[in-house]
Short mmCIF file of C-alpha atoms and ligand atoms in Angstrom, two decimals:
data_model
loop_
_atom_site.label_atom_id
_atom_site.label_comp_id
_atom_site.label_asym_id
_atom_site.label_seq_id
_atom_site.Cartn_x
_atom_site.Cartn_y
_atom_site.Cartn_z
CA UNK A 466 -10.51 -17.57 -1.33
CA UNK A 467 -10.49 -14.44 0.74
CA UNK A 468 -10.88 -13.67 4.40
CA UNK A 469 -13.49 -11.00 4.97
CA UNK A 470 -14.86 -9.16 7.99
CA UNK A 471 -18.46 -8.12 7.28
CA UNK A 472 -19.83 -5.40 9.52
CA UNK A 473 -23.53 -4.58 9.65
CA UNK A 474 -24.68 -1.25 11.09
CA UNK A 475 -27.79 -0.49 13.10
CA UNK A 476 -30.19 0.02 10.20
CA UNK A 477 -28.94 -3.24 8.64
CA UNK A 478 -29.98 -5.23 11.72
CA UNK A 479 -32.96 -3.10 12.78
CA UNK A 480 -35.43 -6.03 12.60
CA UNK A 481 -35.20 -9.79 12.33
CA UNK A 482 -36.28 -9.43 8.71
CA UNK A 483 -33.32 -7.15 8.03
CA UNK A 484 -30.97 -9.48 9.87
CA UNK A 485 -32.14 -12.15 7.43
CA UNK A 486 -31.36 -9.85 4.51
CA UNK A 487 -27.89 -9.17 5.98
CA UNK A 488 -27.35 -12.89 6.50
CA UNK A 489 -27.97 -13.49 2.79
CA UNK A 490 -24.94 -11.32 2.03
CA UNK A 491 -22.94 -13.47 4.43
CA UNK A 492 -24.20 -16.64 2.76
CA UNK A 493 -23.12 -15.36 -0.64
CA UNK A 494 -19.56 -14.85 0.58
CA UNK A 495 -19.45 -18.20 2.36
CA UNK A 496 -20.83 -19.98 -0.70
CA UNK A 497 -18.07 -18.36 -2.76
CA UNK A 498 -15.56 -20.10 -0.52
CA UNK A 499 -14.55 -17.14 1.60
CA UNK A 500 -13.81 -17.14 5.31
CA UNK A 501 -16.05 -14.69 7.11
CA UNK A 502 -16.28 -13.04 10.51
CA UNK A 503 -19.37 -10.92 11.08
CA UNK A 504 -19.47 -7.85 13.34
CA UNK A 505 -22.79 -6.30 14.31
CA UNK A 506 -24.13 -3.06 15.76
CA UNK A 507 -27.22 -2.90 17.94
CA UNK A 508 -30.61 -2.50 16.25
CA UNK A 509 -30.90 1.15 15.21
CA UNK A 510 -32.26 3.30 18.01
CA UNK A 511 -31.51 0.63 20.62
CA UNK A 512 -28.32 2.16 22.00
CA UNK A 513 -30.06 5.55 22.34
CA UNK A 514 -32.85 3.86 24.27
CA UNK A 515 -30.38 2.13 26.57
CA UNK A 516 -28.46 5.37 27.18
CA UNK A 517 -31.79 7.03 27.95
CA UNK A 518 -32.64 4.43 30.57
CA UNK A 519 -29.26 4.82 32.20
CA UNK A 520 -29.67 8.59 32.45
CA UNK A 521 -33.22 8.21 33.71
CA UNK A 522 -31.96 5.92 36.48
CA UNK A 523 -29.34 8.42 37.60
CA UNK A 524 -27.57 11.34 36.02
CA UNK A 525 -24.57 10.49 38.19
CA UNK A 526 -24.30 6.85 37.22
CA UNK A 527 -21.10 4.83 37.38
CA UNK A 528 -19.53 4.50 33.92
CA UNK A 529 -18.98 0.78 34.51
CA UNK A 530 -22.72 0.28 34.83
CA UNK A 531 -23.37 2.49 31.81
CA UNK A 532 -21.20 0.07 29.84
CA UNK A 533 -22.92 -2.97 31.32
CA UNK A 534 -26.26 -1.63 30.08
CA UNK A 535 -25.45 -0.07 26.71
CA UNK A 536 -23.29 -2.98 25.52
CA UNK A 537 -26.36 -5.21 25.64
CA UNK A 538 -27.79 -4.03 22.31
CA UNK A 539 -25.02 -5.77 20.38
CA UNK A 540 -25.42 -8.94 22.42
CA UNK A 541 -28.96 -9.27 21.10
CA UNK A 542 -28.13 -8.74 17.43
CA UNK A 543 -25.06 -11.02 17.53
CA UNK A 544 -27.14 -13.86 18.92
CA UNK A 545 -29.96 -13.28 16.45
CA UNK A 546 -27.51 -13.15 13.52
CA UNK A 547 -25.94 -16.46 14.59
CA UNK A 548 -29.40 -18.04 14.86
CA UNK A 549 -30.45 -16.78 11.42
CA UNK A 550 -27.18 -17.92 9.81
CA UNK A 551 -27.50 -21.37 11.41
CA UNK A 552 -31.02 -21.64 10.07
CA UNK A 553 -29.62 -20.96 6.59
CA UNK A 554 -27.28 -23.90 7.04
CA UNK A 555 -24.18 -21.90 7.95
CA UNK A 556 -22.40 -22.97 11.11
CA UNK A 557 -22.29 -19.87 13.24
CA UNK A 558 -21.61 -18.85 16.82
CA UNK A 559 -21.90 -15.47 18.54
CA UNK A 560 -19.10 -13.94 20.59
CA UNK A 561 -19.21 -11.02 22.96
CA UNK A 562 -16.19 -8.80 23.34
CA UNK A 563 -14.91 -10.63 26.42
CA UNK A 564 -15.28 -14.00 24.73
CA UNK A 565 -12.97 -13.18 21.81
CA UNK A 566 -11.37 -11.46 23.80
CA UNK A 567 -11.16 -7.85 22.64
CA UNK A 568 -8.95 -6.24 25.27
CA UNK A 569 -9.37 -2.51 25.90
CA UNK A 570 -8.12 0.03 28.40
CA UNK A 571 -10.36 0.92 31.33
CA UNK A 572 -11.77 4.21 29.97
CA UNK A 573 -15.37 3.13 30.42
CA UNK A 574 -17.72 4.67 27.88
CA UNK A 575 -14.85 5.60 25.54
CA UNK A 576 -12.43 2.70 25.77
CA UNK A 577 -9.64 2.06 23.31
CA UNK A 578 -8.83 -1.35 21.93
CA UNK A 579 -5.44 -2.53 23.13
CA UNK A 580 -5.26 -6.02 21.72
CA UNK A 581 -7.41 -8.65 20.05
CA UNK A 582 -6.55 -12.31 20.41
CA UNK A 583 -7.27 -13.80 16.97
CA UNK A 584 -6.92 -17.45 18.06
CA UNK A 585 -10.59 -18.35 18.49
CA UNK A 586 -11.77 -16.44 15.41
CA UNK A 587 -8.95 -17.96 13.33
CA UNK A 588 -9.84 -21.45 14.47
CA UNK A 589 -13.57 -21.02 13.81
CA UNK A 590 -13.04 -19.55 10.36
CA UNK A 591 -10.53 -22.24 9.40
CA UNK A 592 -13.08 -24.86 10.42
CA UNK A 593 -15.68 -23.20 8.20
CA UNK A 594 -17.66 -21.49 10.94
CA UNK A 595 -18.87 -17.90 10.85
CA UNK A 596 -18.17 -16.17 14.17
CA UNK A 597 -20.48 -13.24 14.87
CA UNK A 598 -18.86 -10.67 17.14
CA UNK A 599 -20.59 -7.89 19.06
CA UNK A 600 -19.30 -4.52 17.87
CA UNK A 601 -18.81 -1.56 20.20
CA UNK A 602 -17.55 -3.50 23.23
CA UNK A 603 -14.56 -5.14 24.82
CA UNK A 604 -13.16 -6.11 28.17
CA UNK A 605 -11.11 -3.94 30.57
CA UNK A 606 -8.05 -5.20 32.47
CA UNK A 607 -10.35 -5.46 35.49
CA UNK A 608 -12.50 -7.96 33.59
CA UNK A 609 -15.48 -5.64 33.24
CA UNK A 610 -17.29 -4.90 29.97
CA UNK A 611 -16.27 -1.67 28.24
CA UNK A 612 -17.76 0.24 25.31
CA UNK A 613 -15.77 2.12 22.69
CA UNK A 614 -17.82 5.31 22.39
CA UNK A 615 -20.83 5.93 20.19
CA UNK A 616 -20.49 4.60 16.67
CA UNK A 617 -17.68 2.34 17.87
CA UNK A 618 -18.69 -0.81 16.04
CA UNK A 619 -16.91 0.37 12.86
CA UNK A 620 -13.74 0.48 14.95
CA UNK A 621 -14.44 -3.01 16.30
CA UNK A 622 -14.76 -4.33 12.76
CA UNK A 623 -11.53 -2.73 11.53
CA UNK A 624 -9.61 -3.88 14.61
CA UNK A 625 -10.85 -7.43 14.14
CA UNK A 626 -9.98 -7.32 10.44
CA UNK A 627 -6.44 -6.26 11.35
CA UNK A 628 -6.18 -8.94 14.05
CA UNK A 629 -7.24 -11.82 11.77
CA UNK A 630 -5.32 -10.38 8.76
CA UNK A 631 -8.48 -10.08 6.68
CA UNK A 632 -8.18 -9.22 3.00
CA UNK A 633 -11.04 -6.76 3.37
CA UNK A 634 -13.42 -5.25 5.86
CA UNK A 635 -16.84 -4.70 4.29
CA UNK A 636 -18.91 -2.08 6.04
CA UNK A 637 -22.56 -2.72 5.22
CA UNK A 638 -24.76 0.29 5.80
CA UNK A 639 -27.82 2.07 4.43
CA UNK A 640 -25.95 3.94 1.69
CA UNK A 641 -24.14 2.31 -1.20
CA UNK A 642 -20.81 4.06 -0.79
CA UNK A 643 -18.97 7.30 -0.21
CA UNK A 644 -20.18 10.22 -2.27
CA UNK A 645 -18.42 13.25 -3.73
CA UNK A 646 -20.71 15.33 -1.55
CA UNK A 647 -23.97 14.92 0.34
CA UNK A 648 -26.59 14.02 -2.31
CA UNK A 649 -29.23 15.87 -0.28
CA UNK A 650 -27.29 19.09 -0.89
CA UNK A 651 -26.27 18.40 -4.45
CA UNK A 652 -28.25 15.90 -6.51
CA UNK A 653 -25.26 15.70 -8.86
CA UNK A 654 -23.24 13.98 -6.13
CA UNK A 655 -21.76 10.71 -7.33
CA UNK A 656 -20.50 7.62 -5.64
CA UNK A 657 -16.72 7.35 -5.61
CA UNK A 658 -15.20 4.09 -6.81
CA UNK A 659 -12.18 4.54 -4.61
CA UNK A 660 -11.05 6.95 -1.99
CA UNK A 661 -7.71 7.13 -0.18
CA UNK A 662 -7.58 6.56 3.58
CA UNK A 663 -6.36 10.09 4.14
CA UNK A 664 -9.16 11.59 2.10
CA UNK A 665 -11.71 9.49 3.96
CA UNK A 666 -10.20 10.61 7.23
CA UNK A 667 -10.53 14.27 6.28
CA UNK A 668 -14.04 13.75 4.99
CA UNK A 669 -15.08 11.90 8.15
CA UNK A 670 -13.66 14.68 10.34
CA UNK A 671 -15.34 17.28 8.15
CA UNK A 672 -18.81 15.90 8.63
CA UNK A 673 -19.27 12.94 6.24
CA UNK A 674 -21.00 10.47 8.51
CA UNK A 675 -20.44 7.13 6.77
CA UNK A 676 -17.58 5.95 8.96
CA UNK A 677 -16.45 6.71 12.49
CA UNK A 678 -13.18 8.68 12.37
CA UNK A 679 -11.30 6.35 14.65
CA UNK A 680 -12.11 3.36 12.45
CA UNK A 681 -10.58 5.12 9.45
CA UNK A 682 -7.48 6.05 11.45
CA UNK A 683 -7.10 2.43 12.42
CA UNK A 684 -7.70 1.19 8.88
CA UNK A 685 -5.00 3.56 7.63
CA UNK A 686 -2.53 2.53 10.33
CA UNK A 687 -3.01 -1.19 9.73
CA UNK A 688 -3.71 -0.94 5.99
CA UNK A 689 -7.09 -2.61 6.24
CA UNK A 690 -8.92 -2.14 2.96
CA UNK A 691 -12.50 -1.06 3.62
CA UNK A 692 -15.52 -1.30 1.39
CA UNK A 693 -18.56 0.82 2.14
CA UNK A 694 -21.63 -0.81 0.59
CA UNK A 695 -25.37 -1.20 1.07
CA UNK A 696 -27.09 -4.06 2.89
CA UNK A 697 -30.22 -3.29 0.90
CA UNK A 698 -28.70 -4.24 -2.45
CA UNK A 699 -29.90 -7.63 -3.69
CA UNK A 700 -27.57 -10.15 -2.03
CA UNK A 701 -27.94 -12.53 -4.98
CA UNK A 702 -27.24 -10.04 -7.75
CA UNK A 703 -23.93 -10.48 -9.58
CA UNK A 704 -21.20 -8.62 -7.75
CA UNK A 705 -20.18 -5.78 -10.03
CA UNK A 706 -17.62 -3.18 -9.07
CA UNK A 707 -18.48 0.48 -9.74
CA UNK A 708 -16.21 0.45 -12.81
CA UNK A 709 -18.35 -2.28 -14.37
CA UNK A 710 -15.98 -5.18 -13.77
CA UNK A 711 -16.79 -8.16 -11.54
CA UNK A 712 -15.91 -7.18 -8.01
CA UNK A 713 -17.29 -5.54 -4.98
CA UNK A 714 -20.03 -2.93 -5.39
CA UNK A 715 -19.49 0.12 -3.20
CA UNK A 716 -16.62 2.45 -2.44
CA UNK A 717 -13.19 1.01 -1.71
CA UNK A 718 -11.28 2.94 0.94
CA UNK A 719 -7.67 2.05 0.32
CA UNK A 720 -4.07 3.11 0.13
CA UNK A 721 -3.34 6.00 -2.22
CA UNK A 722 -1.14 3.70 -4.30
CA UNK A 723 -4.19 1.67 -5.30
CA UNK A 724 -5.73 4.75 -6.92
CA UNK A 725 -4.46 5.32 -10.43
CA UNK A 726 -6.30 8.45 -11.43
CA UNK A 727 -5.88 10.86 -8.56
CA UNK A 728 -8.40 13.66 -8.61
CA UNK A 729 -7.29 17.07 -7.42
CA UNK A 730 -10.51 17.22 -5.44
CA UNK A 731 -12.37 14.03 -4.52
CA UNK A 732 -15.03 15.49 -2.32
CA UNK A 733 -16.72 18.61 -1.02
CA UNK A 734 -17.99 18.60 2.54
CA UNK A 735 -20.18 20.87 4.60
CA UNK A 736 -20.29 21.22 8.37
CA UNK A 737 -22.90 23.55 9.80
CA UNK A 738 -23.33 25.03 13.25
CA UNK A 739 -19.77 26.30 13.51
CA UNK A 740 -19.31 29.15 15.96
CA UNK A 741 -16.68 31.84 15.53
CA UNK A 742 -15.01 33.46 18.53
CA UNK A 743 -12.62 36.42 18.46
CA UNK A 744 -10.44 37.64 21.28
CA UNK A 745 -9.65 41.33 20.75
CA UNK A 746 -6.44 42.97 21.81
CA UNK A 747 -4.79 39.96 23.32
CA UNK A 748 -1.44 40.72 24.95
CA UNK A 749 1.06 39.57 22.35
CA UNK A 750 3.80 37.64 24.09
CA UNK A 751 5.14 34.10 24.07
CA UNK A 752 2.77 31.62 25.66
CA UNK A 753 -0.43 33.51 24.82
CA UNK A 754 -1.80 31.01 22.33
CA UNK A 755 -0.86 28.17 24.66
CA UNK A 756 -2.77 29.84 27.48
CA UNK A 757 -5.87 30.59 25.37
CA UNK A 758 -6.17 27.14 23.86
CA UNK A 759 -5.03 25.47 27.05
CA UNK A 760 -7.98 27.06 28.86
CA UNK A 761 -10.31 25.60 26.23
CA UNK A 762 -8.63 22.20 26.19
CA UNK A 763 -9.03 22.01 29.97
CA UNK A 764 -12.76 22.15 29.32
CA UNK A 765 -12.44 19.43 26.64
CA UNK A 766 -13.49 21.93 23.97
CA UNK A 767 -12.28 20.95 20.52
CA UNK A 768 -11.11 23.96 18.53
CA UNK A 769 -11.06 23.75 14.77
CA UNK A 770 -9.93 26.69 12.63
CA UNK A 771 -7.51 29.20 14.15
CA UNK A 772 -6.36 32.57 12.85
CA UNK A 773 -4.05 34.95 14.66
CA UNK A 774 -3.14 38.36 13.34
CA UNK A 775 0.28 39.91 13.59
CA UNK A 776 0.12 43.03 15.67
CA UNK A 777 1.52 46.30 14.27
CA UNK A 778 3.67 47.24 17.21
CA UNK A 779 3.97 43.81 18.76
CA UNK A 780 1.86 44.68 21.80
CA UNK A 781 -1.61 43.31 21.13
CA UNK A 782 -3.17 40.98 18.58
CA UNK A 783 -6.53 39.38 17.68
CA UNK A 784 -7.11 35.66 17.78
CA UNK A 785 -10.09 34.09 16.01
CA UNK A 786 -11.09 30.45 16.10
CA UNK A 787 -14.07 28.17 15.65
CA UNK A 788 -15.80 25.68 17.92
CA UNK A 789 -19.06 23.77 17.46
CA UNK A 790 -22.13 25.94 18.23
CA UNK A 791 -22.89 23.65 21.15
CA UNK A 792 -19.57 24.62 22.77
CA UNK A 793 -19.90 28.36 22.21
CA UNK A 794 -21.23 29.42 25.61
CA UNK A 795 -18.89 27.09 27.44
CA UNK A 796 -15.92 28.48 25.47
CA UNK A 797 -16.76 32.10 26.21
CA UNK A 798 -17.15 31.25 29.89
CA UNK A 799 -13.80 29.45 29.97
CA UNK A 800 -12.07 32.43 28.36
CA UNK A 801 -13.68 34.90 30.73
CA UNK A 802 -12.69 32.75 33.68
CA UNK A 803 -9.11 32.55 32.39
CA UNK A 804 -9.02 36.34 32.13
CA UNK A 805 -10.50 36.83 35.58
CA UNK A 806 -7.83 34.63 37.08
CA UNK A 807 -5.07 36.45 35.19
CA UNK A 808 -4.07 33.54 32.94
CA UNK A 809 -4.74 35.56 29.76
CA UNK A 810 -5.12 39.25 29.05
CA UNK A 811 -7.47 40.59 26.38
CA UNK A 812 -9.87 43.48 25.85
CA UNK A 813 -13.05 41.67 24.87
CA UNK A 814 -14.44 38.55 23.37
CA UNK A 815 -16.88 38.66 20.46
CA UNK A 816 -18.38 35.96 18.30
CA UNK A 817 -21.38 34.40 16.63
CA UNK A 818 -22.91 31.00 16.14
CA UNK A 819 -24.26 29.41 12.99
CA UNK A 820 -21.39 29.56 10.52
CA UNK A 821 -20.83 26.97 7.81
CA UNK A 822 -17.54 25.32 7.00
CA UNK A 823 -17.12 24.18 3.43
CA UNK A 824 -14.09 22.08 2.52
CA UNK A 825 -12.57 20.52 -0.56
CA UNK A 826 -10.51 17.38 -0.07
CA UNK A 827 -8.19 15.48 -2.38
CA UNK A 828 -4.78 13.81 -2.33
CA UNK A 829 -4.14 15.26 -5.79
CA UNK A 830 -3.83 18.68 -4.17
CA UNK A 831 -0.35 17.76 -3.03
CA UNK A 832 0.98 18.04 -6.53
CA UNK A 833 -1.09 20.98 -7.69
CA UNK A 834 -0.36 24.60 -7.00
CA UNK A 835 -3.16 27.09 -6.65
CA UNK A 836 -6.01 24.89 -5.46
CA UNK A 837 -6.81 27.28 -2.63
CA UNK A 838 -6.69 30.26 -4.98
CA UNK A 839 -9.03 28.59 -7.46
CA UNK A 840 -11.43 27.70 -4.66
CA UNK A 841 -11.58 31.30 -3.48
CA UNK A 842 -12.15 32.45 -7.06
CA UNK A 843 -15.01 29.97 -7.52
CA UNK A 844 -16.65 31.28 -4.35
CA UNK A 845 -16.03 34.91 -5.27
CA UNK A 846 -17.74 34.33 -8.62
CA UNK A 847 -20.89 33.43 -6.67
CA UNK A 848 -20.53 36.50 -4.45
CA UNK A 849 -19.73 34.42 -1.38
CA UNK A 850 -17.63 36.09 1.29
CA UNK A 851 -14.97 34.07 3.09
CA UNK A 852 -14.52 34.67 6.82
CA UNK A 853 -11.81 32.20 7.78
CA UNK A 854 -9.52 29.84 5.92
CA UNK A 855 -7.52 26.79 6.93
CA UNK A 856 -5.54 24.45 4.77
CA UNK A 857 -3.70 21.18 5.06
CA UNK A 858 -1.78 19.24 2.47
CA UNK A 859 -4.94 17.63 1.11
CA UNK A 860 -7.70 19.99 2.24
CA UNK A 861 -8.81 23.59 2.05
CA UNK A 862 -11.62 24.80 4.31
CA UNK A 863 -13.45 28.09 4.47
CA UNK A 864 -15.92 29.44 6.98
CA UNK A 865 -18.81 31.24 5.32
CA UNK A 866 -22.26 32.54 6.08
CA UNK A 867 -24.72 29.69 6.62
CA UNK A 868 -27.07 31.20 4.06
CA UNK A 869 -24.60 30.45 1.24
CA UNK A 870 -23.55 26.99 2.41
CA UNK A 871 -25.45 24.89 -0.12
CA UNK A 872 -24.71 27.25 -2.97
CA UNK A 873 -21.00 27.03 -2.15
CA UNK A 874 -21.02 23.24 -2.09
CA UNK A 875 -22.76 23.01 -5.46
CA UNK A 876 -20.51 25.63 -7.03
CA UNK A 877 -17.36 23.83 -5.90
CA UNK A 878 -18.72 20.43 -6.92
CA UNK A 879 -19.19 21.72 -10.44
CA UNK A 880 -15.99 23.73 -10.48
CA UNK A 881 -13.79 20.73 -9.66
CA UNK A 882 -15.41 18.54 -12.25
CA UNK A 883 -17.19 16.25 -9.82
CA UNK A 884 -20.54 16.51 -11.62
CA UNK A 885 -19.20 14.45 -14.48
CA UNK A 886 -19.27 10.67 -14.26
CA UNK A 887 -15.94 8.88 -14.21
CA UNK A 888 -14.20 10.87 -11.50
N1 LIG B 1499 -24.58 0.68 18.83
C1 LIG B 1499 -23.53 1.60 19.07
C2 LIG B 1499 -24.03 3.01 18.89
O1 LIG B 1499 -25.15 3.24 18.50
C3 LIG B 1499 -22.33 1.33 18.24
C4 LIG B 1499 -22.51 1.46 16.74
O2 LIG B 1499 -23.62 1.36 16.23
O3 LIG B 1499 -21.53 1.63 16.05
O4 LIG B 1499 -23.31 3.93 19.15
MG1 MG B 1500 -22.75 3.04 13.28
#
């Protein structure tokens, strides 16, 4: 017997018919003798609609009322799921965040979970019930409803799994796992059997959209094993793991130690719409970088890649960095304002939007020299020019011209042996 948290995303609960399909997966686990807590998102599109209504009512709305409105989508699906499960003969009850309770801080619209009391969920599961919990929401110290930020129901599910010491947190979605790269870019993309938390974290930050970043961080911190799998698979089919053995179909996101064959590169990601900004002839003295990036941070602009040159005579230098295209104008303005008020000194700011960041990720990189060099060679062989580079222990990223983005992804996918089955 296992204890499982089963989370269903928006497309999995988009209609009552789909909720029924999702409920059949729950029934399978319950029939197998497992204890289950279900976590649901709102019906797909619902949260957007609710946010739209809030903004239509007033651009300057109170964040507490935003939360009161947008949290309602999950209330509907939790209730419907409990009704459908009950109709299938499974004892089920819905719970909203405050009823569990899921305690958060008071950052309305982007709250963080502080604590989850597992008592009620524990009791229900032990008695053979299936609690259905609303994802995405909790309760502030003030007693008001909070929401966790868009896509937050993955985080709810992982936090609940940690709180009830679940053996697994199954994330049911509209894809059947995590892929070596986006199959729409490279048809040779394959589903991974396993991926390490750290790799998943990098891939999520680099643009893979299967899981919300914060949920992966939490899973890694609390060692919650995640499975990404599809709701649209036949719930009654035998459960076969990707390696052909009986088990859970999908991709297991787990501790590195659970992965025997570590690939040097597990995945190739692509993020488009990356803008590049260069500050020319920046006064080179201690505190300059802090001032430049402080000015951007004050505007809540998230900077990604950073390159600073060493100046010949130690007087001036160039600093180049990337931000999302959508933050380009705001960034340039912030830098100009910082210069006008004497916080930083530079000659001029130049830049362009529309770059593409291609990255290779893999925990195996730690023990292999020359991964970056081989990546640059693979790109050079295709005539692709590299504009910026950043590396971490398990990742190498390059900024290139958007025009070559797809070609680069496919070239690297082949180069690192990801086309072949079995990786
Ligand atoms: N319904 C929320 C949203 O759309 C939370 C989620 O689906 O994860 O952002
Ligand atoms: Mg989601």
